[in-house]
Short mmCIF file of C-alpha atoms in Angstrom, two decimals:
data_model
loop_
_atom_site.label_atom_id
_atom_site.label_comp_id
_atom_site.label_asym_id
_atom_site.label_seq_id
_atom_site.Cartn_x
_atom_site.Cartn_y
_atom_site.Cartn_z
CA UNK A 1 96.71 85.76 93.11
CA UNK A 2 95.37 89.03 94.55
CA UNK A 3 97.10 92.19 96.03
CA UNK A 4 98.52 92.03 99.57
CA UNK A 5 96.14 94.76 101.86
CA UNK A 6 98.72 97.54 102.94
CA UNK A 7 96.78 100.39 104.38
CA UNK A 8 96.67 103.58 101.69
CA UNK A 9 98.43 105.98 105.04
CA UNK A 10 100.14 106.45 107.34
CA UNK A 11 101.92 109.82 109.23
CA UNK A 12 103.93 110.81 112.01
CA UNK A 13 106.16 113.46 112.99
CA UNK A 14 109.94 113.61 112.90
CA UNK A 15 111.69 111.43 115.19
CA UNK A 16 108.26 109.58 115.29
CA UNK A 17 107.55 105.86 114.73
CA UNK A 18 105.55 104.54 111.55
CA UNK A 19 104.92 101.23 111.08
CA UNK A 20 103.04 99.76 107.95
CA UNK A 21 101.20 96.68 107.63
CA UNK A 22 101.07 94.52 104.68
CA UNK A 23 98.47 91.30 105.35
CA UNK A 24 98.10 88.12 102.81
CA UNK A 25 97.63 84.69 102.79
CA UNK A 26 98.82 81.03 103.53
CA UNK A 27 100.51 81.29 99.94
CA UNK A 28 102.14 84.29 99.71
CA UNK A 29 102.59 85.64 102.95
CA UNK A 30 102.28 82.99 105.22
CA UNK A 31 104.07 80.74 103.55
CA UNK A 32 107.63 82.04 102.87
CA UNK A 33 109.88 83.98 104.39
CA UNK A 34 110.51 86.15 101.24
CA UNK A 35 108.90 89.72 102.18
CA UNK A 36 110.87 92.09 100.82
CA UNK A 37 109.87 96.02 100.51
CA UNK A 38 110.21 98.99 98.28
CA UNK A 39 110.13 102.41 98.79
CA UNK A 40 108.80 104.69 95.93
CA UNK A 41 109.66 108.36 95.39
CA UNK A 42 107.23 110.57 92.85
CA UNK A 43 109.20 110.13 89.06
CA UNK A 44 111.34 107.28 90.61
CA UNK A 45 112.15 104.09 90.49
CA UNK A 46 111.13 101.67 93.35
CA UNK A 47 114.28 101.21 95.54
CA UNK A 48 114.81 97.52 97.92
CA UNK A 49 114.42 98.61 101.68
CA UNK A 50 114.06 95.27 103.36
CA UNK A 51 114.48 91.64 102.04
CA UNK A 52 113.99 88.26 103.19
CA UNK A 53 111.45 90.02 106.13
CA UNK A 54 113.80 91.41 107.71
CA UNK A 55 117.10 91.86 106.02
CA UNK A 56 118.41 95.07 105.11
CA UNK A 57 120.45 95.73 102.04
CA UNK A 58 124.21 97.47 101.98
CA UNK A 59 123.24 101.13 102.45
CA UNK A 60 119.31 101.67 103.79
CA UNK A 61 119.49 102.72 107.89
CA UNK A 62 119.09 101.16 110.18
CA UNK A 63 115.96 102.66 110.84
CA UNK A 64 114.12 101.03 108.83
CA UNK A 65 112.91 97.37 110.24
CA UNK A 66 111.07 94.22 109.29
CA UNK A 67 109.14 91.64 110.76
CA UNK A 68 106.31 88.91 109.93
CA UNK A 69 103.82 87.34 112.25
CA UNK A 70 101.23 84.44 110.62
CA UNK A 71 100.30 85.99 107.06
CA UNK A 72 100.57 89.84 108.07
CA UNK A 73 104.17 91.29 107.65
CA UNK A 74 105.43 95.03 109.05
CA UNK A 75 107.80 97.73 107.82
CA UNK A 76 108.51 100.09 111.02
CA UNK A 77 110.48 103.29 110.17
CA UNK A 78 111.61 104.80 113.71
CA UNK A 79 113.15 108.37 114.05
CA UNK A 80 110.93 109.07 110.91
CA UNK A 81 113.02 111.98 109.10
CA UNK A 82 111.79 114.54 105.88
CA UNK A 83 112.90 112.01 103.10
CA UNK A 84 111.20 109.30 104.64
CA UNK A 85 107.90 110.83 102.87
CA UNK A 86 107.11 108.24 99.56
CA UNK A 87 104.94 105.27 99.15
CA UNK A 88 106.15 101.99 100.10
CA UNK A 89 105.09 98.51 98.92
CA UNK A 90 105.84 95.22 100.22
CA UNK A 91 105.98 92.07 98.24
CA UNK A 92 105.84 88.62 98.67
CA UNK A 93 107.01 85.10 97.18
CA UNK A 94 103.98 83.01 96.27
CA UNK A 95 105.54 80.34 94.56
CA UNK A 96 106.53 79.15 91.18
CA UNK A 97 109.27 81.94 90.74
CA UNK A 98 105.85 84.45 90.75
CA UNK A 99 105.70 87.46 93.36
CA UNK A 100 102.52 89.59 95.04
CA UNK A 101 103.07 93.20 95.30
CA UNK A 102 101.04 94.91 98.15
CA UNK A 103 98.18 97.84 96.94
CA UNK A 104 101.01 100.40 98.97
CA UNK A 105 100.80 103.31 101.75
CA UNK A 106 101.92 106.61 101.30
CA UNK A 107 104.05 107.63 103.90
CA UNK A 108 103.53 111.31 105.41
CA UNK A 109 105.75 113.62 107.56
CA UNK A 110 103.96 115.73 109.53
CA UNK B 1 128.49 98.74 88.68
CA UNK B 2 124.79 96.79 88.17
CA UNK B 3 122.67 99.00 85.74
CA UNK B 4 119.63 98.01 83.85
CA UNK B 5 118.57 100.66 81.13
CA UNK B 6 115.45 100.56 79.69
CA UNK B 7 114.08 101.65 76.08
CA UNK B 8 113.01 105.47 75.71
CA UNK B 9 108.93 106.48 76.33
CA UNK B 10 106.46 105.65 73.61
CA UNK B 11 103.28 106.58 71.81
CA UNK B 12 101.12 104.45 70.24
CA UNK B 13 97.65 103.86 68.83
CA UNK B 14 95.50 101.19 70.23
CA UNK B 15 95.43 98.47 68.15
CA UNK B 16 99.48 98.46 67.05
CA UNK B 17 102.31 96.41 68.22
CA UNK B 18 105.24 96.88 70.73
CA UNK B 19 107.75 95.67 72.21
CA UNK B 20 110.34 97.59 75.04
CA UNK B 21 113.35 96.64 76.30
CA UNK B 22 115.41 96.36 78.89
CA UNK B 23 119.60 95.78 78.76
CA UNK B 24 121.53 94.96 81.89
CA UNK B 25 125.07 95.39 82.60
CA UNK B 26 127.53 95.04 85.11
CA UNK B 27 126.28 91.86 85.95
CA UNK B 28 126.25 87.95 84.36
CA UNK B 29 122.61 88.29 82.51
CA UNK B 30 121.86 84.90 82.36
CA UNK B 31 122.35 84.19 85.85
CA UNK B 32 119.07 86.21 87.42
CA UNK B 33 116.06 86.64 86.88
CA UNK B 34 114.53 89.32 85.48
CA UNK B 35 111.11 90.89 86.38
CA UNK B 36 108.67 93.49 84.57
CA UNK B 37 106.52 95.82 86.63
CA UNK B 38 103.53 97.84 85.69
CA UNK B 39 102.45 101.16 87.29
CA UNK B 40 99.15 102.75 85.54
CA UNK B 41 98.95 106.37 86.26
CA UNK B 42 98.33 107.11 89.97
CA UNK B 43 98.61 103.79 90.84
CA UNK B 44 100.09 100.83 92.52
CA UNK B 45 102.68 98.40 91.74
CA UNK B 46 101.68 94.94 89.91
CA UNK B 47 104.13 92.42 89.54
CA UNK B 48 103.67 91.00 85.54
CA UNK B 49 106.30 88.19 85.16
CA UNK B 50 109.82 87.38 85.16
CA UNK B 51 112.21 85.55 82.99
CA UNK B 52 115.42 83.47 83.45
CA UNK B 53 117.66 84.23 80.71
CA UNK B 54 119.82 81.18 80.95
CA UNK B 55 117.23 79.09 80.04
CA UNK B 56 114.02 81.47 78.80
CA UNK B 57 112.33 80.04 81.51
CA UNK B 58 108.94 82.35 82.17
CA UNK B 59 106.61 82.77 84.55
CA UNK B 60 103.82 85.26 84.00
CA UNK B 61 101.12 86.70 86.69
CA UNK B 62 97.49 85.07 85.85
CA UNK B 63 96.71 88.76 84.88
CA UNK B 64 98.86 89.42 82.49
CA UNK B 65 99.00 85.79 81.08
CA UNK B 66 98.01 86.09 77.12
CA UNK B 67 97.84 89.64 77.65
CA UNK B 68 102.01 90.18 76.91
CA UNK B 69 105.03 88.66 75.89
CA UNK B 70 108.14 87.85 78.04
CA UNK B 71 111.42 87.41 75.99
CA UNK B 72 115.09 88.05 76.44
CA UNK B 73 117.91 87.82 74.21
CA UNK B 74 120.91 86.50 76.38
CA UNK B 75 123.34 87.28 73.54
CA UNK B 76 122.84 90.99 73.88
CA UNK B 77 122.04 90.65 77.26
CA UNK B 78 118.46 91.87 77.35
CA UNK B 79 114.98 91.43 78.18
CA UNK B 80 111.56 92.48 76.22
CA UNK B 81 108.29 92.83 77.30
CA UNK B 82 106.13 93.01 74.28
CA UNK B 83 102.27 93.40 73.31
CA UNK B 84 100.61 92.31 69.69
CA UNK B 85 97.30 94.73 69.80
CA UNK B 86 97.79 97.81 72.41
CA UNK B 87 95.01 99.14 74.03
CA UNK B 88 94.23 102.22 76.24
CA UNK B 89 93.94 100.82 79.31
CA UNK B 90 97.91 99.69 78.73
CA UNK B 91 99.06 103.18 78.95
CA UNK B 92 101.29 102.86 81.98
CA UNK B 93 104.98 103.03 83.69
CA UNK B 94 106.67 99.65 83.04
CA UNK B 95 110.02 98.91 84.82
CA UNK B 96 111.75 95.83 84.77
CA UNK B 97 114.24 94.68 87.59
CA UNK B 98 116.38 92.02 88.85
CA UNK B 99 115.53 89.05 91.20
CA UNK B 100 118.28 89.39 93.95
CA UNK B 101 120.67 86.17 94.87
CA UNK B 102 117.70 84.62 96.84
CA UNK B 103 115.43 84.62 93.94
CA UNK B 104 113.03 86.90 96.83
CA UNK B 105 113.39 90.21 95.85
CA UNK B 106 114.16 93.06 93.40
CA UNK B 107 117.42 94.48 94.15
CA UNK B 108 117.95 96.58 91.18
CA UNK B 109 115.62 98.61 88.85
CA UNK B 110 115.22 100.44 85.58
CA UNK B 111 114.46 103.76 85.18
CA UNK B 112 110.96 103.01 83.33
CA UNK B 113 109.51 103.12 80.44
CA UNK B 114 106.02 105.58 79.66
CA UNK B 115 104.10 103.64 77.40
CA UNK B 116 100.93 105.81 76.11
CA UNK B 117 98.07 104.28 74.11
CA UNK B 118 95.72 106.91 72.99
CA UNK B 119 93.95 107.57 69.23
#
């Protein structure tokens, strides 16, 4: 199981949109609709932001959205806010109750 | 309220053994998988393995198979991660997390346990 591939960093100004990609294989991202996204602020535990590709847990702002095409999933943050500056990780189910995380992306709000 | 409370930070020497814990509350502990995630200093999240406390069914990432042992004691709603012989490269923050209803994502996380291995 290799880590899913994410860009090291993305940035945007307040109010803009940014999209983070997460590329895997047909054995993980492409094989199941079970991609989740986590936000991690420095020194804090990760927080679930998106599950099952595009579903938002209660309390997560609707400016966070997820999608998938083939072996690549994406997280879009619309209307970027200062508090969105954090590290973001994708995670995919990989069969037999195993999962694999992405390499992580640092989002910077300019 | 669902909570996962992990044991405190540990400082160990290479070769020593260690067992850290994760106590669940506010939900049926035996009905949800619990996973362990490693985060080395300044690095990303790594999926280590998971356990179903109801029957102790355990799955490991190939990267961690044989390196750690995951267990659970359902009588006290606690999951464990243990090492028999620590290495300096085991220095990291370790998180436990609950696999949610659809078993597809970690919906609740512990606060993390920092393990430092140094001679």
